[in-house]
Coordinates of C-alpha atoms and ligand atoms in Angstrom, one line a residue:
X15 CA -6.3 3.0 1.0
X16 CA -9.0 2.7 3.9
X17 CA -8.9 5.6 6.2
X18 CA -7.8 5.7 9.1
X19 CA -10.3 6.1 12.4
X20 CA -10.1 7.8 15.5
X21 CA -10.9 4.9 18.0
X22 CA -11.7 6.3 22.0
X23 CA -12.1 2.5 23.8
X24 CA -13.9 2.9 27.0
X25 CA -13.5 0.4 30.1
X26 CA -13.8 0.6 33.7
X27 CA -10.5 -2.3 33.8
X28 CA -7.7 -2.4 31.9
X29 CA -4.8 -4.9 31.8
X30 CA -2.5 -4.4 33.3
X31 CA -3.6 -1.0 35.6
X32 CA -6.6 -3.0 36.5
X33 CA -8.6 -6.3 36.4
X34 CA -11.5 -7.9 37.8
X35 CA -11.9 -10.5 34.8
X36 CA -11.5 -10.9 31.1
X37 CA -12.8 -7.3 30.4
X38 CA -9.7 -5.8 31.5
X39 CA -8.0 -8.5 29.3
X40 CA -9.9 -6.9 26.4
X41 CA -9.4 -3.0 27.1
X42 CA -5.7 -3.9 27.2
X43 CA -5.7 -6.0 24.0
X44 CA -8.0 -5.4 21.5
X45 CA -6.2 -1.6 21.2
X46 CA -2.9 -3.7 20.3
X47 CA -5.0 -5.1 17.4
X48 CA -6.6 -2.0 16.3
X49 CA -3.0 -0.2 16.6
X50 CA -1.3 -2.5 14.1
X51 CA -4.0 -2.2 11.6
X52 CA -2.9 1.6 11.5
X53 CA -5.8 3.2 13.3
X54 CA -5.2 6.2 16.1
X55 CA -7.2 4.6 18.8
X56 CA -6.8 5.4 22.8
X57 CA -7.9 4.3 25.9
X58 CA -9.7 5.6 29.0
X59 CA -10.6 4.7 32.2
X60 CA -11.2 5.9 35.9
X61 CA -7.9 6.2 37.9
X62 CA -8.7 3.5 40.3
X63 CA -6.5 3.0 43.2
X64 CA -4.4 0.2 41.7
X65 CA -3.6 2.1 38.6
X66 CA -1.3 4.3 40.7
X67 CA 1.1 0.6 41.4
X68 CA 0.9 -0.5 38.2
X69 CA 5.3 -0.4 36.6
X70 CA 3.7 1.2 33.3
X71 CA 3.5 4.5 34.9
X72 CA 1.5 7.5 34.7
X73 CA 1.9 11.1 34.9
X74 CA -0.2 14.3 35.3
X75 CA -1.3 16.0 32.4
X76 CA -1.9 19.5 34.1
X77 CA -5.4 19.3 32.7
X78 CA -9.1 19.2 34.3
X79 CA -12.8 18.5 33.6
X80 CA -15.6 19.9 35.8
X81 CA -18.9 17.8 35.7
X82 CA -22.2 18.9 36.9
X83 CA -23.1 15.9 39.5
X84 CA -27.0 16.5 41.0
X85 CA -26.6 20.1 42.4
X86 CA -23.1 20.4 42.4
X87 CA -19.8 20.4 40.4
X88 CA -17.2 18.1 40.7
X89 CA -13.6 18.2 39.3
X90 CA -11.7 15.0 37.1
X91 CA -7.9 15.3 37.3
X92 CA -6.4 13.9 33.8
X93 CA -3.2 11.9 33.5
X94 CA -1.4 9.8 30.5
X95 CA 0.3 6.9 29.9
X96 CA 0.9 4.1 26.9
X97 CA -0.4 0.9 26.9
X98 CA 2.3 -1.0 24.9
X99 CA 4.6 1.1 24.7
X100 CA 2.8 3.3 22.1
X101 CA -1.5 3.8 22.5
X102 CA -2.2 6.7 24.9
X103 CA -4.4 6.1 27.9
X104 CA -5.9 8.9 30.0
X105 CA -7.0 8.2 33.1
X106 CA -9.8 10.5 35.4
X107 CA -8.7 10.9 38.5
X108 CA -11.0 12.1 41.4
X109 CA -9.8 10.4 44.8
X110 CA -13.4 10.5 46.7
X111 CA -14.7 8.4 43.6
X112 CA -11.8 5.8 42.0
X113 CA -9.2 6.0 45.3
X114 CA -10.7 2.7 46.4
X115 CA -9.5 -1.3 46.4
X116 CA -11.5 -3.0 45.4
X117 CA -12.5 -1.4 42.4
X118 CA -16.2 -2.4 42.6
X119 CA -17.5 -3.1 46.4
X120 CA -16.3 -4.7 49.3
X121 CA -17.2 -8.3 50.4
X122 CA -20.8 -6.5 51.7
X123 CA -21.4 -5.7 48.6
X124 CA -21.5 -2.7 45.7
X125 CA -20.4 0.6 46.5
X126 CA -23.9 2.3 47.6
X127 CA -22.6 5.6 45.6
X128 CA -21.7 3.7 42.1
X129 CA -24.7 4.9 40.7
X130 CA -22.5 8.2 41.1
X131 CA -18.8 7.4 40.2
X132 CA -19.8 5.7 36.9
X133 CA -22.0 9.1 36.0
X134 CA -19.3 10.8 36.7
X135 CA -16.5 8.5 34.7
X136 CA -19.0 9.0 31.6
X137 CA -19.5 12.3 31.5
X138 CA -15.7 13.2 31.8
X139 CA -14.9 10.5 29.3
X140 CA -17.0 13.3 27.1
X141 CA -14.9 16.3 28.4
X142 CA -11.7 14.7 28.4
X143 CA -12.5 14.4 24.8
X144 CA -12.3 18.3 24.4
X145 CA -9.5 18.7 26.5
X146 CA -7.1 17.1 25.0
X147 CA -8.6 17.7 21.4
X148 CA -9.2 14.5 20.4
X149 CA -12.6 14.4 18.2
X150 CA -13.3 10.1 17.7
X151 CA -15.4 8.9 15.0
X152 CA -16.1 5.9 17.2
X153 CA -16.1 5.8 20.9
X154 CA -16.3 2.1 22.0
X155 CA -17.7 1.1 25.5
X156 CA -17.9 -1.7 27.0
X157 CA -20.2 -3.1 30.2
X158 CA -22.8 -1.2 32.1
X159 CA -19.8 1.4 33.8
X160 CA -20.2 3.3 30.2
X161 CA -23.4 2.8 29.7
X162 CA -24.3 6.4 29.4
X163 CA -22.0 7.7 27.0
X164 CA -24.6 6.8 24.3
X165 CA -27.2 8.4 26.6
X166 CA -25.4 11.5 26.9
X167 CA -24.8 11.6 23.1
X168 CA -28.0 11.7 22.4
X169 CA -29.4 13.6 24.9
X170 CA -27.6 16.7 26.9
X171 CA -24.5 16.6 24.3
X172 CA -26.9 15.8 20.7
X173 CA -26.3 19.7 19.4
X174 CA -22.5 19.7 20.3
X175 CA -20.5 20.5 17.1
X176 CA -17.5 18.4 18.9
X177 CA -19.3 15.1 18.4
X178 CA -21.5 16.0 15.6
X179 CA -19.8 12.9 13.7
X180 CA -19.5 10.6 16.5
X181 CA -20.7 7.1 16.5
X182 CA -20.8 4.6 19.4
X183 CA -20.3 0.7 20.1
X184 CA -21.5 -0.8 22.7
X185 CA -19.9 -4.3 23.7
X186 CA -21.7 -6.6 26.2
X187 CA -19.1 -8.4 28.4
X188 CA -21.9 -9.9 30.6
X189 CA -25.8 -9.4 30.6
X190 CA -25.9 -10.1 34.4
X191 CA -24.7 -7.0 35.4
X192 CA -26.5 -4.1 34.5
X193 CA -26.1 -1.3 36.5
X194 CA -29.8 -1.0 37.9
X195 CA -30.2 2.0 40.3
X196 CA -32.7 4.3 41.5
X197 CA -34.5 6.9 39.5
X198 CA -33.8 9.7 41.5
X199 CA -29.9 8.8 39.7
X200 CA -31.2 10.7 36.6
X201 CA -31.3 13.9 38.1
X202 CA -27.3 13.2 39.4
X203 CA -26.8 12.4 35.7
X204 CA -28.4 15.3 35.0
X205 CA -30.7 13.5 32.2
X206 CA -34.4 15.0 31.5
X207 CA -36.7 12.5 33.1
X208 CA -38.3 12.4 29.8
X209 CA -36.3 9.4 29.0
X210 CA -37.4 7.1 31.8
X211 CA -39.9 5.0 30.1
X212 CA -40.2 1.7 28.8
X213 CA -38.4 2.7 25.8
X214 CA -35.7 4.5 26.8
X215 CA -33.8 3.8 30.3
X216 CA -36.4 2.4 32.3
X217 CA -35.9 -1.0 33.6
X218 CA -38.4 -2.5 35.8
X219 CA -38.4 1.0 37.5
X220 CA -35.2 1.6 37.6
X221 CA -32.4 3.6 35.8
X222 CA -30.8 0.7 33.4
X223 CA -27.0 1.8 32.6
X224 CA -27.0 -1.1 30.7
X225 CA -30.4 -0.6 29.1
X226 CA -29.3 3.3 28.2
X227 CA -26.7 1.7 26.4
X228 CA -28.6 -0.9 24.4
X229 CA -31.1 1.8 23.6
X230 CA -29.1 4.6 22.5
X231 CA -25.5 3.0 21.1
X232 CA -25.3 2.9 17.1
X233 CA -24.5 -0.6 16.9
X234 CA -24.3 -3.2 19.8
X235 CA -21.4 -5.9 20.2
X236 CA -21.4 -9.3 22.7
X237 CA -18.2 -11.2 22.8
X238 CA -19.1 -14.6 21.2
X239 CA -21.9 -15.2 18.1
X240 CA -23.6 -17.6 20.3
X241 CA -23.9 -15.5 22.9
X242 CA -25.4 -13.0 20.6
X243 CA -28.2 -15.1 19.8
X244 CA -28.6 -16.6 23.5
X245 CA -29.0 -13.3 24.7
X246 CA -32.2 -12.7 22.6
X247 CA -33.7 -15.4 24.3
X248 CA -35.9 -15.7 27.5
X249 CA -33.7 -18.2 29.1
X250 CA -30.2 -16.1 28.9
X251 CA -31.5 -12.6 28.4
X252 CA -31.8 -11.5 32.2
X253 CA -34.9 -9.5 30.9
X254 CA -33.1 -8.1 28.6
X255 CA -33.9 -10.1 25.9
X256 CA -36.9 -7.9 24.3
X257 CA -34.8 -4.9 24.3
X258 CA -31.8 -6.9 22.7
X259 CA -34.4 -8.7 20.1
X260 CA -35.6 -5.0 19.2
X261 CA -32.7 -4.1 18.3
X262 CA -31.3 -7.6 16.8
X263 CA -29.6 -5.9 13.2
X264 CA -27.7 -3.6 15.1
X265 CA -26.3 -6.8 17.4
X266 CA -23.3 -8.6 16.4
X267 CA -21.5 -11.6 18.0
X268 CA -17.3 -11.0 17.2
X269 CA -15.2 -14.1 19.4
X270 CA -13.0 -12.2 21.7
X271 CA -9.0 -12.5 20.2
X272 CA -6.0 -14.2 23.1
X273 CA -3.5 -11.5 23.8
X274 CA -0.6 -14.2 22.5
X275 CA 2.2 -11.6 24.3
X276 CA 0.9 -12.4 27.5
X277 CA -0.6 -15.7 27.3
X278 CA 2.1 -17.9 25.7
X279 CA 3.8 -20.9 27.3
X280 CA 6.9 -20.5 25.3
X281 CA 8.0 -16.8 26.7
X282 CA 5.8 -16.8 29.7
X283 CA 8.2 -15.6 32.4
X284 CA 6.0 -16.9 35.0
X285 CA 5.5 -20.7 34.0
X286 CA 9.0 -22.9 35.5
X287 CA 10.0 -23.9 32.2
X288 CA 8.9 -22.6 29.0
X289 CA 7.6 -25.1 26.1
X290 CA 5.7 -24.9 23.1
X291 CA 3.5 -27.4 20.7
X292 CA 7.2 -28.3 19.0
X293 CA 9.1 -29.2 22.1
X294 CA 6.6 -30.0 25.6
X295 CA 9.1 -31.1 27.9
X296 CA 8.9 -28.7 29.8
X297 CA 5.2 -29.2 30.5
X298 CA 6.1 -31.7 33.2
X299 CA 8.7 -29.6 35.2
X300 CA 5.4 -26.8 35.1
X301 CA 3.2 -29.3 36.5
X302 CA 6.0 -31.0 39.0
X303 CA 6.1 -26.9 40.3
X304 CA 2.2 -26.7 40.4
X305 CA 2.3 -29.7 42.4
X306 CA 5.1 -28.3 44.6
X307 CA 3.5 -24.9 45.2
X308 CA 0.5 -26.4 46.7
X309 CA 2.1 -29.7 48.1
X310 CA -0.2 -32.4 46.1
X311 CA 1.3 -35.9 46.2
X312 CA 0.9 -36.8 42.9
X313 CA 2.3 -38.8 40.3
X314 CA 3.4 -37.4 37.3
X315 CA 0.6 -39.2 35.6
X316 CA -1.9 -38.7 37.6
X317 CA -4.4 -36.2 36.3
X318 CA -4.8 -32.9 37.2
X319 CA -7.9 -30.8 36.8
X320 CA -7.6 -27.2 37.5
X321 CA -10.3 -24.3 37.7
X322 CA -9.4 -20.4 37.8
X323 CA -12.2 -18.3 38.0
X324 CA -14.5 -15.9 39.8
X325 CA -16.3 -17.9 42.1
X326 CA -20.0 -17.1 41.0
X327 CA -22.6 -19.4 40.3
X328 CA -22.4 -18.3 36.6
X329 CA -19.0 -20.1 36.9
X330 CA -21.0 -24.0 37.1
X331 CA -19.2 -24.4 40.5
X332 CA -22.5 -25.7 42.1
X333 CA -21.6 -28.5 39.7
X334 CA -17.5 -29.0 40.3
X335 CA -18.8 -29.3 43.8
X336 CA -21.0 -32.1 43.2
X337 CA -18.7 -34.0 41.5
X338 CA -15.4 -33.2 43.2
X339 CA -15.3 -36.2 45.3
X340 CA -16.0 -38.8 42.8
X341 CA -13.1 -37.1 40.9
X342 CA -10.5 -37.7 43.6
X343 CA -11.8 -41.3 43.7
X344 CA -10.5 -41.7 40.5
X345 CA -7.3 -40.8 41.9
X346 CA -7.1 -37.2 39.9
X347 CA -6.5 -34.2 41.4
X348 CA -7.6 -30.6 41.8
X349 CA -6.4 -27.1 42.1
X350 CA -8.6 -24.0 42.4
X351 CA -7.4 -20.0 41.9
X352 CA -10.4 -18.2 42.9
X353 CA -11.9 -15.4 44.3
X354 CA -16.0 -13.8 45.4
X355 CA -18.9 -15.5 46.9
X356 CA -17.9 -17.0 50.2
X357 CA -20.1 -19.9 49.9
X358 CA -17.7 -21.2 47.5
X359 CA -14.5 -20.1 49.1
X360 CA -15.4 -21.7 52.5
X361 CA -16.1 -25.2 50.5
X362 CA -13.2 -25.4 48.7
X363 CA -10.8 -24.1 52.2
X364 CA -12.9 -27.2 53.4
X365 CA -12.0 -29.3 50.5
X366 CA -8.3 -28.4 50.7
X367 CA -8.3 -29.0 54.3
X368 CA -9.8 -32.7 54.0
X369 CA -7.2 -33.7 51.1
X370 CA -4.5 -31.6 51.3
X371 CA -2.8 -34.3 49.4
X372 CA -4.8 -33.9 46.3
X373 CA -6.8 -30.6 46.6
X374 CA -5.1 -27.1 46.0
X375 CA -6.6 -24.2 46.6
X376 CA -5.8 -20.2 47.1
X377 CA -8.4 -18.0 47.6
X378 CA -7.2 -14.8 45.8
X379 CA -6.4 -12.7 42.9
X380 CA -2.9 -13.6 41.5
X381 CA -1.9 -13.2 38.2
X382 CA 1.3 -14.9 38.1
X383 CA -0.3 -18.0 39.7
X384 CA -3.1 -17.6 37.0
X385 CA -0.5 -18.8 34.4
X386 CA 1.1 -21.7 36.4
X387 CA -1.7 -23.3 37.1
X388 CA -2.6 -23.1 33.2
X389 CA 0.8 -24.4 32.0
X390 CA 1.1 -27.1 35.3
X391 CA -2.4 -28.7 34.8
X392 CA -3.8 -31.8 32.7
X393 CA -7.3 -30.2 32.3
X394 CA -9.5 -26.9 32.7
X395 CA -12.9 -27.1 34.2
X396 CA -15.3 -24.6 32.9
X397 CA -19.0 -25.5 33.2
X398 CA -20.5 -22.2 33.1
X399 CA -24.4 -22.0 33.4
X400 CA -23.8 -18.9 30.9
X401 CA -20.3 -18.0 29.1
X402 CA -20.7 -14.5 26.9
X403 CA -17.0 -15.4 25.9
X404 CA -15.0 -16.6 28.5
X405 CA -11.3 -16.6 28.3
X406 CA -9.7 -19.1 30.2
X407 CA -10.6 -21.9 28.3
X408 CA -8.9 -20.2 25.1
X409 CA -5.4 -19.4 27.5
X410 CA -5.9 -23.1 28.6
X411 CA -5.6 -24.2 24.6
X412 CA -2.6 -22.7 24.2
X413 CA -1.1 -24.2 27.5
X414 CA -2.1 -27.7 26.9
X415 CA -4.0 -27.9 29.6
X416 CA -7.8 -29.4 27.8
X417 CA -10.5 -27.4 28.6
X418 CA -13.6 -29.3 29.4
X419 CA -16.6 -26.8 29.0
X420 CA -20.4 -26.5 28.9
X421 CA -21.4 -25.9 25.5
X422 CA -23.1 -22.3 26.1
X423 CA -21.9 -18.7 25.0
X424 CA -18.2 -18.8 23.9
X425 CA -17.3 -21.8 25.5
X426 CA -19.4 -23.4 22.4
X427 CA -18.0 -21.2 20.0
X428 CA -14.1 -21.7 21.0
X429 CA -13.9 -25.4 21.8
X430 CA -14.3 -28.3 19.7
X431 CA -15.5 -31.9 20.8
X432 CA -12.5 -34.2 20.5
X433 CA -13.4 -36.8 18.5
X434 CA -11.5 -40.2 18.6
X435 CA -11.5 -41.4 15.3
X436 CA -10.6 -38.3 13.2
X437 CA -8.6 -36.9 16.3
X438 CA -10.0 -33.8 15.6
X439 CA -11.2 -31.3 17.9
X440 CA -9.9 -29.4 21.4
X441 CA -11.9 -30.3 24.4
X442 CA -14.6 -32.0 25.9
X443 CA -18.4 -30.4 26.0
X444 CA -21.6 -31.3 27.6
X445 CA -25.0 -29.2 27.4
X446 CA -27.8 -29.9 30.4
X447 CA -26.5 -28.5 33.6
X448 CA -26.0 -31.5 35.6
X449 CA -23.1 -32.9 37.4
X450 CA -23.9 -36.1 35.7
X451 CA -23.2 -34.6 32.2
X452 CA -20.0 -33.0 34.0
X453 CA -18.9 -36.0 34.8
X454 CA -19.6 -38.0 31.7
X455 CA -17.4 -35.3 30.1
X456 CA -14.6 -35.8 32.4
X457 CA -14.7 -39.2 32.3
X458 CA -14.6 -39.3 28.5
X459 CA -11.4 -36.9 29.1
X460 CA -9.5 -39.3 31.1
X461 CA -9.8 -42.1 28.7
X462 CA -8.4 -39.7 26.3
X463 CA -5.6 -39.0 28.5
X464 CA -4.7 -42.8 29.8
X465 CA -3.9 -43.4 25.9
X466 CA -0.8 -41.7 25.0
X467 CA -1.5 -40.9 20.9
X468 CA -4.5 -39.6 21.7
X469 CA -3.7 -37.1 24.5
X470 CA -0.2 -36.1 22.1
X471 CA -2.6 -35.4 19.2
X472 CA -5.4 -33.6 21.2
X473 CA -3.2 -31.6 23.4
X474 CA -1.2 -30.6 20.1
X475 CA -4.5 -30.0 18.4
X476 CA -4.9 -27.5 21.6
X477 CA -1.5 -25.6 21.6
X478 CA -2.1 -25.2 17.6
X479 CA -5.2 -23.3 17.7
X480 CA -5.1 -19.4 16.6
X481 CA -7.6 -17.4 18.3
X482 CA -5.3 -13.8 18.0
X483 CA -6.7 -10.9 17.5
X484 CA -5.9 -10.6 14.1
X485 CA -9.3 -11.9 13.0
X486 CA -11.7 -9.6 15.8
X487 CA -9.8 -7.2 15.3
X488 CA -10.4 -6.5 11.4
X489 CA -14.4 -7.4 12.2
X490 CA -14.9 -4.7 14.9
X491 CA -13.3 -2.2 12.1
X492 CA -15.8 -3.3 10.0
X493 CA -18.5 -2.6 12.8
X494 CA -16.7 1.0 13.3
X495 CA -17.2 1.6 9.8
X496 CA -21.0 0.9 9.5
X497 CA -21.5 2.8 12.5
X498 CA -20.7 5.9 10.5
X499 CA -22.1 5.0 7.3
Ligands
ADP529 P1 -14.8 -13.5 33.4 O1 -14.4 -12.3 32.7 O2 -16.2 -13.9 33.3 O3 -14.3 -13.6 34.8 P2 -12.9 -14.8 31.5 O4 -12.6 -16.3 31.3 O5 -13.3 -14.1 30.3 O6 -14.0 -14.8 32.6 O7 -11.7 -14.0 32.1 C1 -11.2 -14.2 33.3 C2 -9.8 -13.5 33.5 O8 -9.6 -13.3 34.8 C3 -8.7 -14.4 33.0 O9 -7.6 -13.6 32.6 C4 -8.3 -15.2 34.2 O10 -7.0 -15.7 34.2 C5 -8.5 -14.1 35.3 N1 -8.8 -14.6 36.6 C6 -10.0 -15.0 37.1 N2 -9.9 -15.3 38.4 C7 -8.7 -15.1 38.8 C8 -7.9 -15.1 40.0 N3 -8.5 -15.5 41.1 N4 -6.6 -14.8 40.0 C9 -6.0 -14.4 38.8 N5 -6.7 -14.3 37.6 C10 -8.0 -14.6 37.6
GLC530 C1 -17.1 -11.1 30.9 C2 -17.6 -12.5 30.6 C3 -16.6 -13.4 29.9 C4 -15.9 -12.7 28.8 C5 -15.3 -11.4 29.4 C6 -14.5 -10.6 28.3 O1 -16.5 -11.0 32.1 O2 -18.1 -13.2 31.7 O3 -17.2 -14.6 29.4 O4 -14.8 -13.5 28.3 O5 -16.3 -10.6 29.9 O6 -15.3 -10.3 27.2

């Protein structure tokens, strides 16, 4: 019998008390997975605003941490809940830090005291450990917010019987943000400045929370393997890449897993009729509704091309922009869900205003619309300059809606070329970052799609696809478990 670990998952987002982006997809699911293979695992995270709306509930646990910050103390308030019904979550509450929407910053930018509220979060993830007993073999963080868990492991906490057989993981979600701040942050994280060197947390004079983390975790996780080996590279390693290549046999590359309870067209309580692979007909009254709610005039052949995202330039919507035009000369259509720089906002606003006829657009978070647009549209655009995972595109497969991708990061990893002949493969791909290669791609889709067998076999090929959890799930175990060899 394998034993059974004590897993402590550590994310600044968590579906469904908070989300930004796939990471919060990811603290909510992979502790499903890690649940049904038997292990004790639990969740943490600050107790943003937001988590306080969220219908799975809370409650105070009558329990708190006190954590040196610079010169003074400040206090975490702990409370519980269960993520599916059965994994405990604790969340640190401390209103001056976490009592904030957004989560992040503002439109003006990052919170100017985050350096602060993340040194804060990791610390107490620590204490929290104590209070409420719980003594992991594995705490797992992800992204630059728990970056100095490690740190703190191996530094101010390295003689403390409580995590004397403690191991971390440390999972990259996205190189580009790191979590750079000021030196003068060490002495509010209470770290000797003896670590501030080239070698240790230093980054281009700065404190790294990022680089703390890929210095001091056990073993270090990225979300796709060809975003593992990118990363190592000049081109995709936002200077990074030396560190990362140092520390190459401790780096794995595990494909994120779908969350098939949330993202599934056939129980979806969102979409306006369910359908599956088996029976699609209710694919058209989805994409009649998605036409509805934005007030396209379209056919119901005409083709629809659909995009939600964070609007960043990671996101290849330099590129959608370029192209967008020609597309609607071909007599498709377009609908955005998006939300960030306002560069990209104020374009597509523009768009929508111009052809309200054929472009949708709502500026916004919304998860419900998230999953319409998914099950109403013909295609998913998604030509990232850089994709660690991504998880759209994956989402998209399952709602027959064909994602057409740049071949970088997961996006390489998840989607297959459709070929004609065999009528193999899942989507469309193109590598040089042009909106010439864009368009060849979506060009080559729409052929696909004008000829009926074709689009039946690939769009079935799509909603067929596994990418559960099942398979991540089993490899990060294996990661947990050579951490502690
Ligand atoms: P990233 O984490 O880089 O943003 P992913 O594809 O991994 O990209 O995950 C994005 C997640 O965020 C998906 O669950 C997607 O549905 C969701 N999402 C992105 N933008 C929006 C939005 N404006 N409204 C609702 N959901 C969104
Ligand atoms: C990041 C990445 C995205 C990935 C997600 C979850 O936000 O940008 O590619 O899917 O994290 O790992």
């Amino acid at each position: 019998m394998t034993q059974k670990l004590k897993i402590l998952l550590v994310a600044s987002e968590v579906y469904p008390y908070a989300k930004t982006g796939g990471l919060a997809d990811i603290a909510g699911s992979l502790p499903k997975a890690l649940k049904q293979l038997g292990h004790d695992i639990r969740v943490i995270m600050p107790k943003h605003k937001c988590v306080v709306k969220c219908p799975l509930g809370m409650r105070p646990m009558g329990l708190d941490v006190t954590i040196p910050i610079g010169g003074t103390r400040k206090k975490g308030f702990l409370y519980t809940g269960h993520l599916n019904g059965e994994i405990p979550i604790y969340f640190v509450g401390n209103e001056a830090y976490f009592s904030r929407d957004p989560i992040y910053g503002t439109r003006h930018g990052d919170y100017l005291d985050n350096a602060e509220r993340f040194i804060f979060f990791c610390r107490s993830v620590l204490e929290v450990c104590k209070s409420v007993e719980f003594q992991p073999d594995v705490i797992h963080c992800n992204d630059w917010q728990t970056g100095l868990i490690p740190t703190y492991l191996k530094t101010i906490y390295s003689k403390d019987k409580w995590f004397q057989n403690t191991r971390t993981i440390f999972s990259i979600h996205n190189l580009g943000y790191q979590g750079n701040f000021p030196s003068y942050e060490l002495k509010t994280a209470g770290l000797p400045f003896s670590i501030f060197t080239p070698q240790g947390v230093e980054f281009y004079n700065h404190f790294s929370f990022l680089k703390s983390a890929l210095v001091d975790a056990d073993l270090l996780t990225t979300v796709s393997p060809t975003y593992a080996k990118e990363i190592q590279t000049k081109a995709f390693g936002f200077k990074m890449d030396g560190v990362l290549r140092m520390r190459s046999k401790d780096l794995f590359g595990i494909l994120n897993g779908v969350d098939y309870q949330e993202w599934n067209p056939e129980a979806d309580p969102s979409v306006a009729k369910n359908y599956s692979s088996k029976n699609r007909s209710g694919k058209l009254a989805c994409k009649r509704k998605l036409a509805d709610l934005f007030s396209l005039k379209i056919k119901d052949d005409t083709p629809l091309f659909s995009m939600v995202t964070r609007l960043s330039s990671q996101k290849g919507v330099d590129l959608v922009i370029e192209i967008l035009d020609e597309l609607l000369g071909e007599d498709a259509a377009f609908v955005l869900l998006g939300s960030g720089d306002s560069m990209y906002e104020n374009y597509f606003l523009k768009m929508n205003h111009l052809r309200p006829d054929r472009v949708g657009v709502h500026i916004g978070f919304d998860e419900k619309l998230a999953h319409q647009i998914l099950a109403g549209s013909d295609f998913l655009m998604m030509p990232s300059q850089y994709e660690p995972c991504g998880l759209t595109q994956m989402y998209a497969l399952k709602y027959g809606a064909v994602p057409i991708v740049r071949s970088v990061g997961g996006l390489a990893d998840s989607i297959k070329e459709f070929n004609r002949k065999t009528m193999k493969g899942t989507g469309f791909k193109f590598k040089p970052f042009t909106p010439d290669h864009l368009y060849q791609a979506v060009q080559k889709a729409m052929s696909v799609y004008r000829k009926k067998n074709q689009w039946q076999t690939l769009t079935a090929n799509d909603m067929t696809a596994d990418f559960g959890w099942d398979r991540a799930a089993k490899k990060y175990c294996q990661l947990y478990r050579r951490a502690l060899l």
